[in-house]
Short mmCIF file of C-alpha atoms in Angstrom, two decimals:
data_model
loop_
_atom_site.label_atom_id
_atom_site.label_comp_id
_atom_site.label_asym_id
_atom_site.label_seq_id
_atom_site.Cartn_x
_atom_site.Cartn_y
_atom_site.Cartn_z
CA UNK N 1 171.12 115.74 122.93
CA UNK N 2 169.23 117.14 120.19
CA UNK N 3 166.15 116.53 122.33
CA UNK N 4 165.02 114.87 125.46
CA UNK N 5 165.30 111.05 125.75
CA UNK N 6 161.76 109.51 124.97
CA UNK N 7 161.83 108.12 128.43
CA UNK N 8 162.08 111.44 129.95
CA UNK N 9 159.30 112.85 127.36
CA UNK N 10 156.94 110.06 128.85
CA UNK N 11 157.82 110.97 132.30
CA UNK N 12 156.99 114.55 131.62
CA UNK N 13 153.61 113.60 129.96
CA UNK N 14 152.57 111.57 132.69
CA UNK N 15 153.47 114.30 135.30
CA UNK N 16 152.28 117.13 133.37
CA UNK N 17 150.34 118.54 136.30
CA UNK N 18 153.44 119.46 137.81
CA UNK N 19 154.69 121.37 134.72
CA UNK N 20 152.56 124.37 133.81
CA UNK N 21 154.65 126.82 132.12
CA UNK N 22 152.16 127.40 129.12
CA UNK N 23 152.89 130.07 126.23
CA UNK N 24 150.73 133.16 126.46
CA UNK N 25 148.32 133.77 123.64
CA UNK N 26 148.12 137.03 121.72
CA UNK N 27 145.05 138.31 119.78
CA UNK N 28 144.38 135.75 117.08
CA UNK N 29 145.61 136.09 113.70
CA UNK N 30 141.94 136.65 112.00
CA UNK N 31 140.69 138.04 108.86
CA UNK N 32 138.66 137.50 105.82
CA UNK N 33 139.51 137.59 102.13
CA UNK N 34 136.64 137.64 99.19
CA UNK N 35 136.65 136.37 95.66
CA UNK N 36 136.49 138.12 93.16
CA UNK N 37 138.62 141.18 94.15
CA UNK N 38 136.38 144.01 94.92
CA UNK N 39 133.65 141.96 96.44
CA UNK N 40 132.80 141.83 100.13
CA UNK N 41 131.04 139.41 102.53
CA UNK N 42 127.27 139.62 100.95
CA UNK N 43 128.60 140.16 97.15
CA UNK N 44 131.53 137.62 97.12
CA UNK N 45 131.15 134.39 95.17
CA UNK N 46 133.65 132.80 97.70
CA UNK N 47 134.66 133.87 101.25
CA UNK N 48 137.48 132.76 103.28
CA UNK N 49 137.65 133.38 106.84
CA UNK N 50 140.35 132.52 109.07
CA UNK N 51 141.53 132.52 112.87
CA UNK N 52 144.61 131.21 113.97
CA UNK N 53 146.53 131.26 117.23
CA UNK N 54 149.53 133.54 117.89
CA UNK N 55 151.66 133.66 121.05
CA UNK N 56 153.76 136.13 122.74
CA UNK N 57 157.74 136.16 122.97
CA UNK N 58 160.21 136.32 120.45
CA UNK N 59 162.11 132.96 121.34
CA UNK N 60 162.65 130.32 118.40
CA UNK N 61 159.35 128.36 119.54
CA UNK N 62 157.15 131.47 119.52
CA UNK N 63 158.60 132.78 116.36
CA UNK N 64 158.09 129.51 114.69
CA UNK N 65 154.40 129.17 115.76
CA UNK N 66 153.69 132.71 114.77
CA UNK N 67 155.29 132.52 111.51
CA UNK N 68 153.85 129.11 110.65
CA UNK N 69 150.13 130.23 110.86
CA UNK N 70 151.17 133.61 108.97
CA UNK N 71 152.65 131.50 106.22
CA UNK N 72 149.35 129.35 106.17
CA UNK N 73 147.25 132.46 105.61
CA UNK N 74 149.81 134.04 102.85
CA UNK N 75 149.50 130.94 100.94
CA UNK N 76 145.60 130.51 101.16
CA UNK N 77 145.30 134.36 100.08
CA UNK N 78 147.82 133.77 97.05
CA UNK N 79 146.71 130.44 95.98
CA UNK N 80 143.75 128.80 97.61
CA UNK N 81 141.44 131.67 97.47
CA UNK N 82 141.70 132.33 93.91
CA UNK N 83 141.96 128.69 92.55
CA UNK N 84 138.69 127.67 94.77
CA UNK N 85 136.99 130.69 93.33
CA UNK N 86 137.70 129.82 90.01
CA UNK N 87 136.66 126.28 90.16
CA UNK N 88 133.11 127.41 91.34
CA UNK N 89 130.16 126.01 89.15
CA UNK N 90 127.00 127.32 90.59
CA UNK N 91 126.60 131.33 89.81
CA UNK N 92 124.47 133.00 92.67
CA UNK N 93 125.43 130.62 95.44
CA UNK N 94 128.03 131.95 97.80
CA UNK N 95 130.54 129.29 98.81
CA UNK N 96 133.01 129.60 101.90
CA UNK N 97 135.90 128.32 104.28
CA UNK N 98 135.93 128.94 107.83
CA UNK N 99 139.10 128.04 109.52
CA UNK N 100 139.13 127.60 113.27
CA UNK N 101 141.27 126.15 115.97
CA UNK N 102 141.48 124.78 119.52
CA UNK N 103 144.26 124.44 121.74
CA UNK N 104 144.88 120.85 122.89
CA UNK N 105 148.07 121.23 124.72
CA UNK N 106 149.91 124.18 126.05
CA UNK N 107 152.74 123.18 128.56
CA UNK N 108 156.39 122.74 128.91
CA UNK N 109 156.49 120.04 126.31
CA UNK N 110 154.25 121.04 123.37
CA UNK N 111 151.94 123.63 122.02
CA UNK N 112 149.44 121.65 120.21
CA UNK N 113 146.76 123.06 118.03
CA UNK N 114 143.87 121.24 116.13
CA UNK N 115 142.50 123.16 112.98
CA UNK N 116 139.26 122.67 111.35
CA UNK N 117 138.76 123.76 107.83
CA UNK N 118 134.85 123.99 107.36
CA UNK N 119 133.94 124.45 103.64
CA UNK N 120 130.86 124.68 101.73
CA UNK N 121 131.61 124.61 98.02
CA UNK N 122 128.66 124.54 95.68
CA UNK N 123 126.43 123.66 98.36
CA UNK N 124 128.46 120.59 99.59
CA UNK N 125 130.13 120.63 102.89
CA UNK N 126 133.68 119.60 103.38
CA UNK N 127 135.64 119.59 106.62
CA UNK N 128 139.31 118.82 107.12
CA UNK N 129 140.93 118.67 110.45
CA UNK N 130 144.58 118.78 111.07
CA UNK N 131 147.17 118.86 113.82
CA UNK N 132 150.41 120.87 114.65
CA UNK N 133 152.36 119.51 117.66
CA UNK N 134 154.89 122.16 118.12
CA UNK N 135 157.74 120.87 120.24
CA UNK N 136 159.15 123.08 123.08
CA UNK N 137 162.08 121.23 124.52
CA UNK N 138 164.50 120.26 121.83
CA UNK N 139 167.46 122.03 120.32
CA UNK N 140 165.22 123.07 117.48
CA UNK N 141 162.16 124.23 119.48
CA UNK N 142 158.87 125.15 117.62
CA UNK N 143 159.18 122.06 115.37
CA UNK N 144 156.16 120.63 114.52
CA UNK N 145 156.82 117.13 115.30
CA UNK N 146 155.84 113.83 113.22
CA UNK N 147 155.09 110.58 114.52
CA UNK N 148 158.54 109.28 113.78
CA UNK N 149 160.23 112.08 115.30
CA UNK N 150 158.28 111.87 118.42
CA UNK N 151 158.91 108.19 118.74
CA UNK N 152 162.82 108.77 118.52
CA UNK N 153 163.31 106.56 115.59
CA UNK N 154 163.92 109.29 113.27
CA UNK N 155 166.38 112.42 113.55
CA UNK N 156 164.78 115.70 112.25
CA UNK N 157 168.18 116.28 110.29
CA UNK N 158 168.31 113.18 108.57
CA UNK N 159 168.99 113.71 104.86
CA UNK N 160 168.76 110.13 103.72
CA UNK N 161 165.57 109.78 101.82
CA UNK N 162 165.41 105.91 101.92
CA UNK N 163 165.96 105.89 105.56
CA UNK N 164 163.32 108.65 106.13
CA UNK N 165 160.95 107.04 104.30
CA UNK N 166 161.44 103.33 105.89
CA UNK N 167 161.22 105.12 109.56
CA UNK N 168 157.91 106.99 108.63
CA UNK N 169 156.24 104.12 106.98
CA UNK N 170 157.49 101.85 110.05
CA UNK N 171 155.71 104.20 112.55
CA UNK N 172 152.71 104.58 110.38
CA UNK N 173 152.21 100.69 109.94
CA UNK N 174 152.33 100.28 113.82
CA UNK N 175 149.83 102.93 114.40
CA UNK N 176 147.64 101.48 111.69
CA UNK N 177 147.82 98.32 113.29
CA UNK N 178 147.21 99.35 116.64
CA UNK N 179 144.15 101.58 115.45
CA UNK N 180 142.70 98.55 113.84
CA UNK N 181 143.11 96.41 116.63
CA UNK N 182 141.28 99.25 118.67
CA UNK N 183 138.18 99.41 116.20
CA UNK N 184 137.77 95.62 116.29
CA UNK N 185 137.84 95.69 120.22
CA UNK N 186 135.27 98.77 120.23
CA UNK N 187 133.07 97.01 117.54
CA UNK N 188 132.87 93.85 120.01
CA UNK N 189 131.95 96.33 122.97
CA UNK N 190 129.20 97.38 120.66
CA UNK N 191 130.38 100.52 119.31
CA UNK N 192 129.21 101.47 115.50
CA UNK N 193 131.55 102.28 112.98
CA UNK N 194 130.65 102.58 109.12
CA UNK N 195 130.37 99.09 107.73
CA UNK N 196 133.06 99.68 104.76
CA UNK N 197 135.66 100.16 107.12
CA UNK N 198 138.48 97.28 106.94
CA UNK N 199 142.07 97.05 107.36
CA UNK N 200 142.89 97.89 103.73
CA UNK N 201 140.80 101.24 104.03
CA UNK N 202 143.32 102.44 106.94
CA UNK N 203 146.18 102.07 104.30
CA UNK N 204 144.80 104.61 101.98
CA UNK N 205 142.67 106.94 104.11
CA UNK N 206 144.48 107.25 107.32
CA UNK N 207 147.80 109.24 107.69
CA UNK N 208 149.16 108.87 111.28
CA UNK N 209 152.56 110.47 110.62
CA UNK N 210 150.54 113.75 111.12
CA UNK N 211 146.98 112.93 112.02
CA UNK N 212 147.26 112.84 115.82
CA UNK N 213 147.74 115.20 118.80
CA UNK N 214 149.31 114.68 122.25
CA UNK N 215 146.98 114.13 125.28
CA UNK N 216 149.55 115.24 127.76
CA UNK N 217 147.37 114.58 130.97
CA UNK N 218 146.82 110.99 129.85
CA UNK N 219 150.18 110.26 128.37
CA UNK N 220 148.41 109.38 124.92
CA UNK N 221 148.76 109.90 121.41
CA UNK N 222 145.29 110.65 120.09
CA UNK N 223 144.98 109.68 116.37
CA UNK N 224 141.96 110.93 114.08
CA UNK N 225 139.98 110.15 111.17
CA UNK N 226 139.13 112.74 108.73
CA UNK N 227 135.31 113.74 109.00
CA UNK N 228 134.70 112.21 105.44
CA UNK N 229 134.98 108.83 106.79
CA UNK N 230 132.14 109.03 109.10
CA UNK N 231 129.54 107.55 106.99
CA UNK N 232 126.16 108.98 106.49
CA UNK N 233 124.90 108.90 109.94
CA UNK N 234 127.58 111.19 111.58
CA UNK N 235 127.64 114.79 111.78
CA UNK N 236 130.21 116.21 109.00
CA UNK N 237 132.01 118.32 111.71
CA UNK N 238 132.56 115.09 113.83
CA UNK N 239 135.51 112.95 113.73
CA UNK N 240 136.59 109.67 115.28
CA UNK N 241 139.55 109.39 117.57
CA UNK N 242 141.88 106.62 118.76
CA UNK N 243 144.20 107.21 121.67
CA UNK N 244 147.01 105.07 121.94
CA UNK N 245 149.68 104.68 124.83
CA UNK N 246 152.90 105.61 123.71
CA UNK N 247 154.43 102.43 125.56
CA UNK N 248 152.25 100.40 123.67
CA UNK N 249 153.40 101.96 120.19
CA UNK N 250 156.94 101.41 121.16
CA UNK N 251 156.32 97.87 122.11
CA UNK N 252 155.40 97.09 118.58
CA UNK N 253 158.04 99.03 116.93
#
């Protein structure tokens, strides 16, 4: 099989305490870049600082993880830094981006990383959250698992664009429906969410295909909203999370 059956995945998620074969982390991939060229931490108009994980080993999983984040840095240095620097509009006001991460899962099944990009551009703060769920137990270890792939409704090697789009949209629609149902339930229980949140908002602002991470101990997928959806009363580096049981998602498929 290309990967473990979903039933076995669920079983392993729920019994994660018995499975403890974490990847060993190496020193972080960290550094800084300054724009324009020739400037430094104090004189740059734009500073880009990054910290990403690296892991020990030369297997396919370890190599994929290390190369993934190395490529993230290479792309940022080649494109993001000069583009953002050239877009600045307020002379004398330093702008910056700080990349930090948190390991959410590190076991036999997944190496899941939550990455936060915290930027202050021309005095305005913007925070973006992303998650990479690296698979460890497939015939292609290291793959960043999307929702449709994790739910076993799409083969990673599928080349039919129509089918890929259909299955991706199918999984996303179910996740949006369940998240919206959870929002309504939590509102009834007294939790406060921004007033302008409605079901239509989820279609345009929430991307469940990638915006989730695995909660191995509880057997859940935790979906998250980008911090810019918080509304004015929530800190810009906070974000709402919506845990869903994998079996509940499958029941709606």
